[in-house]
């Protein structure tokens, strides 16, 4: 792989933006790896939408730079936009268009395909987004959930390298949310996805990287596992019956830092080598004759972490 | 006095020829926190508006604390605080004035200073104390929703009806709202709709699901979440086809489903009735190279229950 | 949603054009498709209305000949068309900005100037057709009546005669060559296009539809005032008022200069559209 294909899909460097005297973005740095599903979190008004709009060229930054697939969003806006499919927070379309019309229009903006191929391509997208029954519906007559599905289909119809989705699951009922999340999960192999949401569970379910923005600055960024699991890896093991010296046996292993029997029929094991633990921890218990009923990494909830990060930041500022 | 805060009996509502509520029977016990779930357009807001007297029922009855709202509408509403889905306020009042205005609409006389203190407490609880003297004109969606919750609470009603109280809020705001609802537990009956099942799972003690204008599930949350216990979730790294094949061939295993999640495989293993559960782990561990990141009985989320009930109902 | 697998796209499928006008063709077609039926219907209704009004007036107070009716029709049709253009275009850009559809379009790989230019480009053919076609149809209709009433031995198939005939018969009207008619017609079209370009610019600069409409109505008024206020000819000839002045001269029977005013008016059209594109390019949405 050369440098061009290993560069992050989206790179943002000390991006600043003011509206009048209000500093909306103070200094935003983002590095979004290719083919990642990147969750963008933060309080209302923290700057998520503003950042996304700068990437799509709808707003102009007051400082710093941003690039999409190597194209600077200010200098090469057109090439940058050719690589982006964008779902705004409240999408509006020309009212006279029908669902197919919107998708046709957008597909033509991205792709130079002969008519029959373009049609087949649009049909595929319609099916993918579950819009088959709605193709001849005027966009003005769509419900909130249907509109949101059209929005995602529309962002994807040009087969861009990068999807930028501003709250793709907001306003959807549980079924709709489930569908949108599984659609994004299916697109992850073909695109880089940057999406914002207020529903932390949506992030926990499909994101592999996250960034938290607060007061116009990125206050945390990294792979989701680095947040949820932390630097020391903890495992929680549930068992029934006696422990037969399993604890003592584990304590002699080099990859184990500590073994803590809890009061509720569980043991917490801190390890310094995750791959070793995944191969050997369960086997070690079973070898000692312990009947293990439950084994999982001790994860913190994303909400705890989020409130910690955003809350701490509020106290400072 | 009855022990039901709100009861509807075969409640029906149609708009023109569209049947929105076909037959809604709800029985909401006093002091419960009752989550109201269902797809968009299933009839959640319509039910709430009908209870509030904003829509006229096409049939059936509604009782609030045992009194029929057809005869005692206004006096029933004296016990209810209501947050509509998109709250609107008089633009010329400040946030605090809005709360005092609403309080004055409820019966009973309260000391002005006391009321003012109470209003400020509520504004603080919903995170609007900085905006107490700001006019409601130009509030953001999230701020309107917070003020809407405060005005529903101002008269300390015995029943709160909240239509998507956290929809426009960020995670911190949602956390605040859930805390407020949690703080009312044991004192006030809360009947609220939402699309965020994790919230319901966290604070509700009872849940009703509506689909196509009918209640399709109703009961304590714990009942909905108790699934079959013979299903196990295993998350592994690396290739595992051989073990999966061996497992599938065991007579006590009824199915093995594998889905990919990030860099690992997630297996759902269903065991036959009376299966020797203790054999499951040794069978998997027989492959010395297999790295196992998780092994536990499958978690039953409200989402699973919801999709099973509502998805099933929609197919008919 | 289903799990349909997408057929992979050939690498050549991605559009690579990066010019200032990327998307212009597609946007213009979309714009034309969107408005063509409405604009056609609007012009036909306007034309019939104007003709009916003049015909009614002629029935009450018959002029010497029925064909005399056509002369005011040509003048009034121009005035009406320039006003209709102003009214039609007042919300074209501003409402798309306020409703968010402008942001929708330019978040795609579309050059921003193309968005502005497509609005104008979709207007040009329909204005030209309306300016030439509707008076032609009106003339044909009037002559067919006049012929049946024995007022003229008009040959309906002859377009040149069709335009010359009424003027030749009218005592008050100066006799003109067909070239002069064409010249006047060209000036009228250029003037309408200047007004349309000005409307596009106003749509970028102003926010409220009413403000745009009022400012837009000032454009033709300003052109007439400038042409008549007796300014130094050198100053007038730097503005589209030259075309207005020249057109009015032609109608009054004086010699008409077509080429110079047309070039100046076209330069203004291009300039106004350039300014609008530049402004829209900088604008945040």
mmCIF file of C-alpha atoms in Angstrom, chain B:
data_model
loop_
_atom_site.group_PDB
_atom_site.id
_atom_site.type_symbol
_atom_site.label_atom_id
_atom_site.label_comp_id
_atom_site.label_asym_id
_atom_site.label_seq_id
_atom_site.Cartn_x
_atom_site.Cartn_y
_atom_site.Cartn_z
ATOM 1 C CA UNK B 1 -60.517 5.653 45.289
ATOM 2 C CA UNK B 2 -59.261 3.247 42.679
ATOM 3 C CA UNK B 3 -55.655 2.192 42.449
ATOM 4 C CA UNK B 4 -55.498 3.001 38.742
ATOM 5 C CA UNK B 5 -54.220 6.428 37.719
ATOM 6 C CA UNK B 6 -55.400 6.089 34.143
ATOM 7 C CA UNK B 7 -57.625 3.577 32.476
ATOM 8 C CA UNK B 8 -58.899 3.465 28.936
ATOM 9 C CA UNK B 9 -61.505 1.044 27.751
ATOM 10 C CA UNK B 10 -61.807 0.159 24.065
ATOM 11 C CA UNK B 11 -60.674 3.643 23.152
ATOM 12 C CA UNK B 12 -61.189 4.331 19.460
ATOM 13 C CA UNK B 13 -60.300 7.271 17.258
ATOM 14 C CA UNK B 14 -60.540 7.727 13.541
ATOM 15 C CA UNK B 15 -59.591 10.654 11.347
ATOM 16 C CA UNK B 16 -61.905 10.482 8.377
ATOM 17 C CA UNK B 17 -61.690 6.922 7.181
ATOM 18 C CA UNK B 18 -58.295 6.301 8.817
ATOM 19 C CA UNK B 19 -58.577 4.226 11.980
ATOM 20 C CA UNK B 20 -55.787 5.466 14.230
ATOM 21 C CA UNK B 21 -56.909 3.867 17.491
ATOM 22 C CA UNK B 22 -58.790 0.626 16.932
ATOM 23 C CA UNK B 23 -59.217 -0.458 20.515
ATOM 24 C CA UNK B 24 -56.843 0.764 23.164
ATOM 25 C CA UNK B 25 -57.154 -0.719 26.643
ATOM 26 C CA UNK B 26 -54.717 0.650 29.148
ATOM 27 C CA UNK B 27 -54.635 0.232 32.910
ATOM 28 C CA UNK B 28 -51.917 2.286 34.507
ATOM 29 C CA UNK B 29 -51.459 1.604 38.210
ATOM 30 C CA UNK B 30 -50.917 4.483 40.545
ATOM 31 C CA UNK B 31 -47.230 5.325 41.108
ATOM 32 C CA UNK B 32 -45.987 3.231 38.238
ATOM 33 C CA UNK B 33 -43.503 4.452 35.650
ATOM 34 C CA UNK B 34 -45.137 3.278 32.483
ATOM 35 C CA UNK B 35 -43.276 3.253 29.169
ATOM 36 C CA UNK B 36 -45.392 3.532 26.016
ATOM 37 C CA UNK B 37 -43.740 2.087 22.921
ATOM 38 C CA UNK B 38 -44.642 1.576 19.312
ATOM 39 C CA UNK B 39 -43.750 2.442 15.713
ATOM 40 C CA UNK B 40 -44.221 5.926 14.305
ATOM 41 C CA UNK B 41 -47.869 6.415 13.512
ATOM 42 C CA UNK B 42 -49.047 3.551 15.722
ATOM 43 C CA UNK B 43 -51.171 5.870 17.874
ATOM 44 C CA UNK B 44 -49.032 6.896 20.858
ATOM 45 C CA UNK B 45 -49.494 10.653 20.523
ATOM 46 C CA UNK B 46 -53.151 10.201 19.533
ATOM 47 C CA UNK B 47 -53.818 8.182 22.686
ATOM 48 C CA UNK B 48 -52.187 10.843 24.843
ATOM 49 C CA UNK B 49 -53.971 13.715 23.119
ATOM 50 C CA UNK B 50 -57.270 11.920 23.490
ATOM 51 C CA UNK B 51 -56.668 11.405 27.201
ATOM 52 C CA UNK B 52 -55.851 15.111 27.488
ATOM 53 C CA UNK B 53 -59.104 16.050 25.758
ATOM 54 C CA UNK B 54 -57.282 17.598 22.809
ATOM 55 C CA UNK B 55 -58.920 15.030 20.542
ATOM 56 C CA UNK B 56 -62.445 13.717 20.913
ATOM 57 C CA UNK B 57 -62.600 9.916 21.170
ATOM 58 C CA UNK B 58 -64.648 8.177 18.464
ATOM 59 C CA UNK B 59 -65.614 5.542 21.009
ATOM 60 C CA UNK B 60 -64.686 3.918 24.308
ATOM 61 C CA UNK B 61 -64.010 5.555 27.629
ATOM 62 C CA UNK B 62 -61.192 7.150 29.594
ATOM 63 C CA UNK B 63 -60.973 7.306 33.358
ATOM 64 C CA UNK B 64 -58.460 9.378 35.248
ATOM 65 C CA UNK B 65 -58.299 8.329 38.903
ATOM 66 C CA UNK B 66 -61.603 6.577 38.443
ATOM 67 C CA UNK B 67 -63.481 9.539 36.950
ATOM 68 C CA UNK B 68 -64.776 9.459 33.409
ATOM 69 C CA UNK B 69 -63.178 12.286 31.422
ATOM 70 C CA UNK B 70 -66.314 12.666 29.301
ATOM 71 C CA UNK B 71 -68.084 14.097 32.315
ATOM 72 C CA UNK B 72 -65.195 15.378 34.373
ATOM 73 C CA UNK B 73 -62.671 16.495 31.751
ATOM 74 C CA UNK B 74 -61.373 19.679 33.349
ATOM 75 C CA UNK B 75 -61.306 18.266 36.859
ATOM 76 C CA UNK B 76 -59.458 15.192 35.571
ATOM 77 C CA UNK B 77 -56.904 17.447 33.911
ATOM 78 C CA UNK B 78 -56.336 19.157 37.251
ATOM 79 C CA UNK B 79 -54.451 15.988 38.199
ATOM 80 C CA UNK B 80 -52.401 15.716 35.025
ATOM 81 C CA UNK B 81 -49.218 17.372 33.863
ATOM 82 C CA UNK B 82 -48.749 16.998 30.098
ATOM 83 C CA UNK B 83 -45.730 17.436 27.878
ATOM 84 C CA UNK B 84 -46.690 17.403 24.183
ATOM 85 C CA UNK B 85 -44.284 16.135 21.568
ATOM 86 C CA UNK B 86 -43.522 19.619 20.285
ATOM 87 C CA UNK B 87 -44.268 21.999 23.151
ATOM 88 C CA UNK B 88 -45.183 25.588 22.235
ATOM 89 C CA UNK B 89 -45.246 28.555 24.583
ATOM 90 C CA UNK B 90 -46.349 32.156 24.441
ATOM 91 C CA UNK B 91 -43.317 33.833 22.910
ATOM 92 C CA UNK B 92 -43.644 36.972 25.040
ATOM 93 C CA UNK B 93 -43.301 35.212 28.405
ATOM 94 C CA UNK B 94 -39.998 34.338 30.003
ATOM 95 C CA UNK B 95 -39.296 30.769 31.034
ATOM 96 C CA UNK B 96 -40.094 31.523 34.675
ATOM 97 C CA UNK B 97 -43.269 33.429 33.768
ATOM 98 C CA UNK B 98 -44.355 30.463 31.663
ATOM 99 C CA UNK B 99 -44.133 28.180 34.684
ATOM 100 C CA UNK B 100 -46.034 30.646 36.919
ATOM 101 C CA UNK B 101 -48.669 31.069 34.227
ATOM 102 C CA UNK B 102 -49.170 27.301 33.996
ATOM 103 C CA UNK B 103 -49.276 26.943 37.797
ATOM 104 C CA UNK B 104 -52.064 29.527 37.948
ATOM 105 C CA UNK B 105 -54.177 27.382 35.632
ATOM 106 C CA UNK B 106 -54.322 24.565 38.179
ATOM 107 C CA UNK B 107 -56.761 24.715 41.130
ATOM 108 C CA UNK B 108 -55.654 25.492 44.644
ATOM 109 C CA UNK B 109 -53.877 28.533 45.900
ATOM 110 C CA UNK B 110 -50.197 28.609 46.565
ATOM 111 C CA UNK B 111 -48.047 31.230 48.149
ATOM 112 C CA UNK B 112 -46.452 33.369 45.423
ATOM 113 C CA UNK B 113 -42.966 33.290 46.845
ATOM 114 C CA UNK B 114 -43.125 29.571 47.444
ATOM 115 C CA UNK B 115 -44.307 29.034 43.881
ATOM 116 C CA UNK B 116 -41.521 31.172 42.527
ATOM 117 C CA UNK B 117 -38.954 29.172 44.473
ATOM 118 C CA UNK B 118 -40.505 25.981 43.193
ATOM 119 C CA UNK B 119 -40.339 27.292 39.620
ATOM 120 C CA UNK B 120 -36.656 28.129 40.043
ATOM 121 C CA UNK B 121 -35.976 24.694 41.502
ATOM 122 C CA UNK B 122 -37.609 23.073 38.492
ATOM 123 C CA UNK B 123 -35.733 25.276 36.038
ATOM 124 C CA UNK B 124 -32.557 24.221 37.774
ATOM 125 C CA UNK B 125 -33.559 20.547 37.663
ATOM 126 C CA UNK B 126 -34.129 20.680 33.900
ATOM 127 C CA UNK B 127 -30.963 22.709 33.376
ATOM 128 C CA UNK B 128 -32.593 25.983 32.359
ATOM 129 C CA UNK B 129 -31.686 28.200 35.326
ATOM 130 C CA UNK B 130 -29.535 30.384 33.063
ATOM 131 C CA UNK B 131 -32.547 31.047 30.850
ATOM 132 C CA UNK B 132 -35.102 31.769 33.614
ATOM 133 C CA UNK B 133 -35.499 35.374 32.485
ATOM 134 C CA UNK B 134 -35.195 34.718 28.750
ATOM 135 C CA UNK B 135 -38.295 34.913 26.611
ATOM 136 C CA UNK B 136 -39.407 31.557 25.254
ATOM 137 C CA UNK B 137 -39.179 32.969 21.743
ATOM 138 C CA UNK B 138 -36.110 31.476 20.111
ATOM 139 C CA UNK B 139 -35.579 28.536 22.470
ATOM 140 C CA UNK B 140 -33.932 25.592 20.746
ATOM 141 C CA UNK B 141 -35.769 22.295 20.370
ATOM 142 C CA UNK B 142 -33.945 20.800 23.336
ATOM 143 C CA UNK B 143 -34.591 23.869 25.513
ATOM 144 C CA UNK B 144 -38.300 23.830 24.635
ATOM 145 C CA UNK B 145 -38.468 20.211 25.650
ATOM 146 C CA UNK B 146 -36.797 20.937 28.984
ATOM 147 C CA UNK B 147 -39.157 23.839 29.662
ATOM 148 C CA UNK B 148 -42.048 21.611 28.601
ATOM 149 C CA UNK B 149 -41.078 19.070 31.212
ATOM 150 C CA UNK B 150 -40.770 21.777 33.878
ATOM 151 C CA UNK B 151 -44.235 23.156 33.086
ATOM 152 C CA UNK B 152 -45.698 19.644 33.259
ATOM 153 C CA UNK B 153 -44.226 19.300 36.750
ATOM 154 C CA UNK B 154 -44.967 22.782 38.130
ATOM 155 C CA UNK B 155 -48.360 21.987 39.636
ATOM 156 C CA UNK B 156 -47.042 18.759 41.176
ATOM 157 C CA UNK B 157 -49.669 16.667 39.418
ATOM 158 C CA UNK B 158 -50.396 13.098 40.429
ATOM 159 C CA UNK B 159 -50.172 11.878 36.843
ATOM 160 C CA UNK B 160 -47.608 12.916 34.286
ATOM 161 C CA UNK B 161 -48.194 12.254 30.608
ATOM 162 C CA UNK B 162 -45.028 12.844 28.643
ATOM 163 C CA UNK B 163 -44.891 12.499 24.859
ATOM 164 C CA UNK B 164 -41.281 11.711 23.937
ATOM 165 C CA UNK B 165 -39.765 13.758 26.745
ATOM 166 C CA UNK B 166 -36.170 13.144 25.650
ATOM 167 C CA UNK B 167 -36.417 13.080 21.863
ATOM 168 C CA UNK B 168 -34.608 16.350 21.138
ATOM 169 C CA UNK B 169 -32.057 16.071 23.914
ATOM 170 C CA UNK B 170 -28.379 15.195 23.919
ATOM 171 C CA UNK B 171 -27.107 12.342 26.121
ATOM 172 C CA UNK B 172 -26.595 14.617 29.116
ATOM 173 C CA UNK B 173 -30.093 16.058 28.723
ATOM 174 C CA UNK B 174 -31.582 12.593 28.427
ATOM 175 C CA UNK B 175 -29.697 11.530 31.502
ATOM 176 C CA UNK B 176 -31.190 14.547 33.367
ATOM 177 C CA UNK B 177 -34.725 13.709 32.233
ATOM 178 C CA UNK B 178 -34.387 10.091 33.280
ATOM 179 C CA UNK B 179 -33.126 11.239 36.665
ATOM 180 C CA UNK B 180 -36.114 13.525 37.094
ATOM 181 C CA UNK B 181 -38.481 10.673 36.232
ATOM 182 C CA UNK B 182 -36.573 8.327 38.514
ATOM 183 C CA UNK B 183 -36.868 10.922 41.299
ATOM 184 C CA UNK B 184 -40.663 10.853 40.981
ATOM 185 C CA UNK B 185 -40.823 7.101 41.564
ATOM 186 C CA UNK B 186 -43.202 6.197 44.349
ATOM 187 C CA UNK B 187 -44.826 9.660 44.403
ATOM 188 C CA UNK B 188 -46.175 10.291 40.925
ATOM 189 C CA UNK B 189 -47.526 8.154 38.115
ATOM 190 C CA UNK B 190 -45.526 8.691 34.927
ATOM 191 C CA UNK B 191 -46.892 7.588 31.558
ATOM 192 C CA UNK B 192 -44.389 8.403 28.838
ATOM 193 C CA UNK B 193 -43.725 7.491 25.230
ATOM 194 C CA UNK B 194 -40.298 7.095 23.721
ATOM 195 C CA UNK B 195 -38.392 5.496 20.882
ATOM 196 C CA UNK B 196 -35.299 4.874 22.927
ATOM 197 C CA UNK B 197 -35.689 1.413 24.355
ATOM 198 C CA UNK B 198 -32.565 1.656 26.490
ATOM 199 C CA UNK B 199 -34.246 4.501 28.416
ATOM 200 C CA UNK B 200 -37.324 2.400 29.043
ATOM 201 C CA UNK B 201 -35.227 -0.502 30.152
ATOM 202 C CA UNK B 202 -33.546 1.776 32.640
ATOM 203 C CA UNK B 203 -36.435 3.515 34.392
ATOM 204 C CA UNK B 204 -39.779 1.907 33.549
ATOM 205 C CA UNK B 205 -41.366 -0.720 35.683
ATOM 206 C CA UNK B 206 -44.178 -1.431 33.280
ATOM 207 C CA UNK B 207 -44.422 -1.233 29.506
ATOM 208 C CA UNK B 208 -47.233 -1.100 26.983
ATOM 209 C CA UNK B 209 -46.632 -1.507 23.257
ATOM 210 C CA UNK B 210 -49.038 -0.202 20.670
ATOM 211 C CA UNK B 211 -49.095 -1.207 17.032
ATOM 212 C CA UNK B 212 -51.703 -0.309 14.414
ATOM 213 C CA UNK B 213 -53.952 1.271 17.032
ATOM 214 C CA UNK B 214 -54.059 -1.729 19.357
ATOM 215 C CA UNK B 215 -52.173 -2.587 22.516
ATOM 216 C CA UNK B 216 -50.104 -5.645 21.571
ATOM 217 C CA UNK B 217 -48.168 -6.133 24.793
ATOM 218 C CA UNK B 218 -48.666 -4.845 28.295
ATOM 219 C CA UNK B 219 -47.112 -5.758 31.593
ATOM 220 C CA UNK B 220 -44.144 -5.566 33.914
ATOM 221 C CA UNK B 221 -40.816 -5.012 32.167
ATOM 222 C CA UNK B 222 -39.317 -8.090 33.791
ATOM 223 C CA UNK B 223 -41.939 -10.309 32.125
ATOM 224 C CA UNK B 224 -41.090 -8.932 28.682
ATOM 225 C CA UNK B 225 -37.384 -9.394 29.188
ATOM 226 C CA UNK B 226 -37.436 -12.975 30.423
ATOM 227 C CA UNK B 227 -36.649 -14.937 27.319
ATOM 228 C CA UNK B 228 -35.723 -18.576 27.016
ATOM 229 C CA UNK B 229 -32.649 -19.402 29.064
ATOM 230 C CA UNK B 230 -31.304 -22.032 26.747
ATOM 231 C CA UNK B 231 -29.605 -19.594 24.392
ATOM 232 C CA UNK B 232 -25.916 -18.727 24.775
ATOM 233 C CA UNK B 233 -23.782 -15.997 23.270
ATOM 234 C CA UNK B 234 -20.153 -16.731 22.438
ATOM 235 C CA UNK B 235 -17.753 -14.244 20.881
ATOM 236 C CA UNK B 236 -14.613 -15.670 19.312
ATOM 237 C CA UNK B 237 -11.635 -14.423 17.343
ATOM 238 C CA UNK B 238 -10.031 -16.329 14.515
ATOM 239 C CA UNK B 239 -11.403 -19.147 12.426
ATOM 240 C CA UNK B 240 -13.890 -21.366 14.164
ATOM 241 C CA UNK B 241 -15.793 -23.268 11.474
ATOM 242 C CA UNK B 242 -14.638 -26.673 12.734
ATOM 243 C CA UNK B 243 -15.950 -26.088 16.252
ATOM 244 C CA UNK B 244 -19.196 -24.671 14.916
ATOM 245 C CA UNK B 245 -19.652 -27.757 12.763
ATOM 246 C CA UNK B 246 -18.923 -30.084 15.669
ATOM 247 C CA UNK B 247 -21.312 -28.139 17.892
ATOM 248 C CA UNK B 248 -24.091 -28.221 15.299
ATOM 249 C CA UNK B 249 -23.795 -32.003 15.056
ATOM 250 C CA UNK B 250 -24.317 -32.507 18.804
ATOM 251 C CA UNK B 251 -27.820 -33.843 19.489
ATOM 252 C CA UNK B 252 -28.364 -31.427 22.396
ATOM 253 C CA UNK B 253 -27.664 -28.324 20.244
ATOM 254 C CA UNK B 254 -30.663 -27.142 18.269
ATOM 255 C CA UNK B 255 -29.003 -24.296 16.321
ATOM 256 C CA UNK B 256 -25.801 -22.297 15.909
ATOM 257 C CA UNK B 257 -26.055 -18.849 14.286
ATOM 258 C CA UNK B 258 -22.931 -16.808 13.655
ATOM 259 C CA UNK B 259 -22.783 -13.100 12.859
ATOM 260 C CA UNK B 260 -19.742 -10.931 12.342
ATOM 261 C CA UNK B 261 -19.189 -7.981 14.654
ATOM 262 C CA UNK B 262 -16.132 -5.796 14.099
ATOM 263 C CA UNK B 263 -13.166 -8.195 14.226
ATOM 264 C CA UNK B 264 -14.910 -11.084 15.927
ATOM 265 C CA UNK B 265 -17.596 -13.721 15.359
ATOM 266 C CA UNK B 266 -20.640 -13.694 17.593
ATOM 267 C CA UNK B 267 -22.325 -17.067 17.919
ATOM 268 C CA UNK B 268 -25.803 -17.644 19.225
ATOM 269 C CA UNK B 269 -26.136 -21.235 20.340
ATOM 270 C CA UNK B 270 -29.584 -22.590 21.159
ATOM 271 C CA UNK B 271 -29.699 -25.708 23.255
ATOM 272 C CA UNK B 272 -32.392 -28.360 23.108
ATOM 273 C CA UNK B 273 -34.611 -28.848 26.157
ATOM 274 C CA UNK B 274 -32.810 -30.721 28.917
ATOM 275 C CA UNK B 275 -29.423 -30.264 27.267
ATOM 276 C CA UNK B 276 -26.327 -30.785 29.422
ATOM 277 C CA UNK B 277 -25.330 -27.108 29.617
ATOM 278 C CA UNK B 278 -22.049 -27.908 31.360
ATOM 279 C CA UNK B 279 -20.844 -29.688 28.210
ATOM 280 C CA UNK B 280 -21.096 -26.621 26.031
ATOM 281 C CA UNK B 281 -17.887 -24.935 27.167
ATOM 282 C CA UNK B 282 -15.651 -28.044 27.042
ATOM 283 C CA UNK B 283 -16.927 -28.787 23.533
ATOM 284 C CA UNK B 284 -15.892 -25.343 22.373
ATOM 285 C CA UNK B 285 -12.584 -25.406 24.194
ATOM 286 C CA UNK B 286 -11.672 -28.648 22.464
ATOM 287 C CA UNK B 287 -10.167 -26.439 19.755
ATOM 288 C CA UNK B 288 -6.905 -25.309 21.324
ATOM 289 C CA UNK B 289 -6.390 -22.385 18.963
ATOM 290 C CA UNK B 290 -9.753 -20.710 19.474
ATOM 291 C CA UNK B 291 -9.619 -17.370 21.316
ATOM 292 C CA UNK B 292 -12.787 -16.678 23.268
ATOM 293 C CA UNK B 293 -13.655 -13.113 24.230
ATOM 294 C CA UNK B 294 -17.108 -13.760 25.670
ATOM 295 C CA UNK B 295 -19.171 -16.709 26.819
ATOM 296 C CA UNK B 296 -22.479 -16.226 28.622
ATOM 297 C CA UNK B 297 -26.224 -16.838 28.471
ATOM 298 C CA UNK B 298 -27.737 -14.498 25.845
ATOM 299 C CA UNK B 299 -28.863 -11.119 27.149
ATOM 300 C CA UNK B 300 -32.467 -10.329 26.486
ATOM 301 C CA UNK B 301 -32.908 -6.729 25.557
ATOM 302 C CA UNK B 302 -36.124 -4.842 25.249
ATOM 303 C CA UNK B 303 -35.232 -4.356 21.590
ATOM 304 C CA UNK B 304 -35.408 -8.101 20.977
ATOM 305 C CA UNK B 305 -38.789 -8.239 22.686
ATOM 306 C CA UNK B 306 -40.011 -5.139 20.845
ATOM 307 C CA UNK B 307 -38.947 -6.329 17.418
ATOM 308 C CA UNK B 308 -40.474 -9.743 18.073
ATOM 309 C CA UNK B 309 -43.809 -8.328 19.209
ATOM 310 C CA UNK B 310 -44.224 -5.300 16.970
ATOM 311 C CA UNK B 311 -42.519 -6.886 13.946
ATOM 312 C CA UNK B 312 -44.762 -9.917 14.287
ATOM 313 C CA UNK B 313 -47.833 -7.757 14.682
ATOM 314 C CA UNK B 314 -47.017 -5.708 11.602
ATOM 315 C CA UNK B 315 -46.865 -8.773 9.399
ATOM 316 C CA UNK B 316 -50.567 -9.414 9.845
#
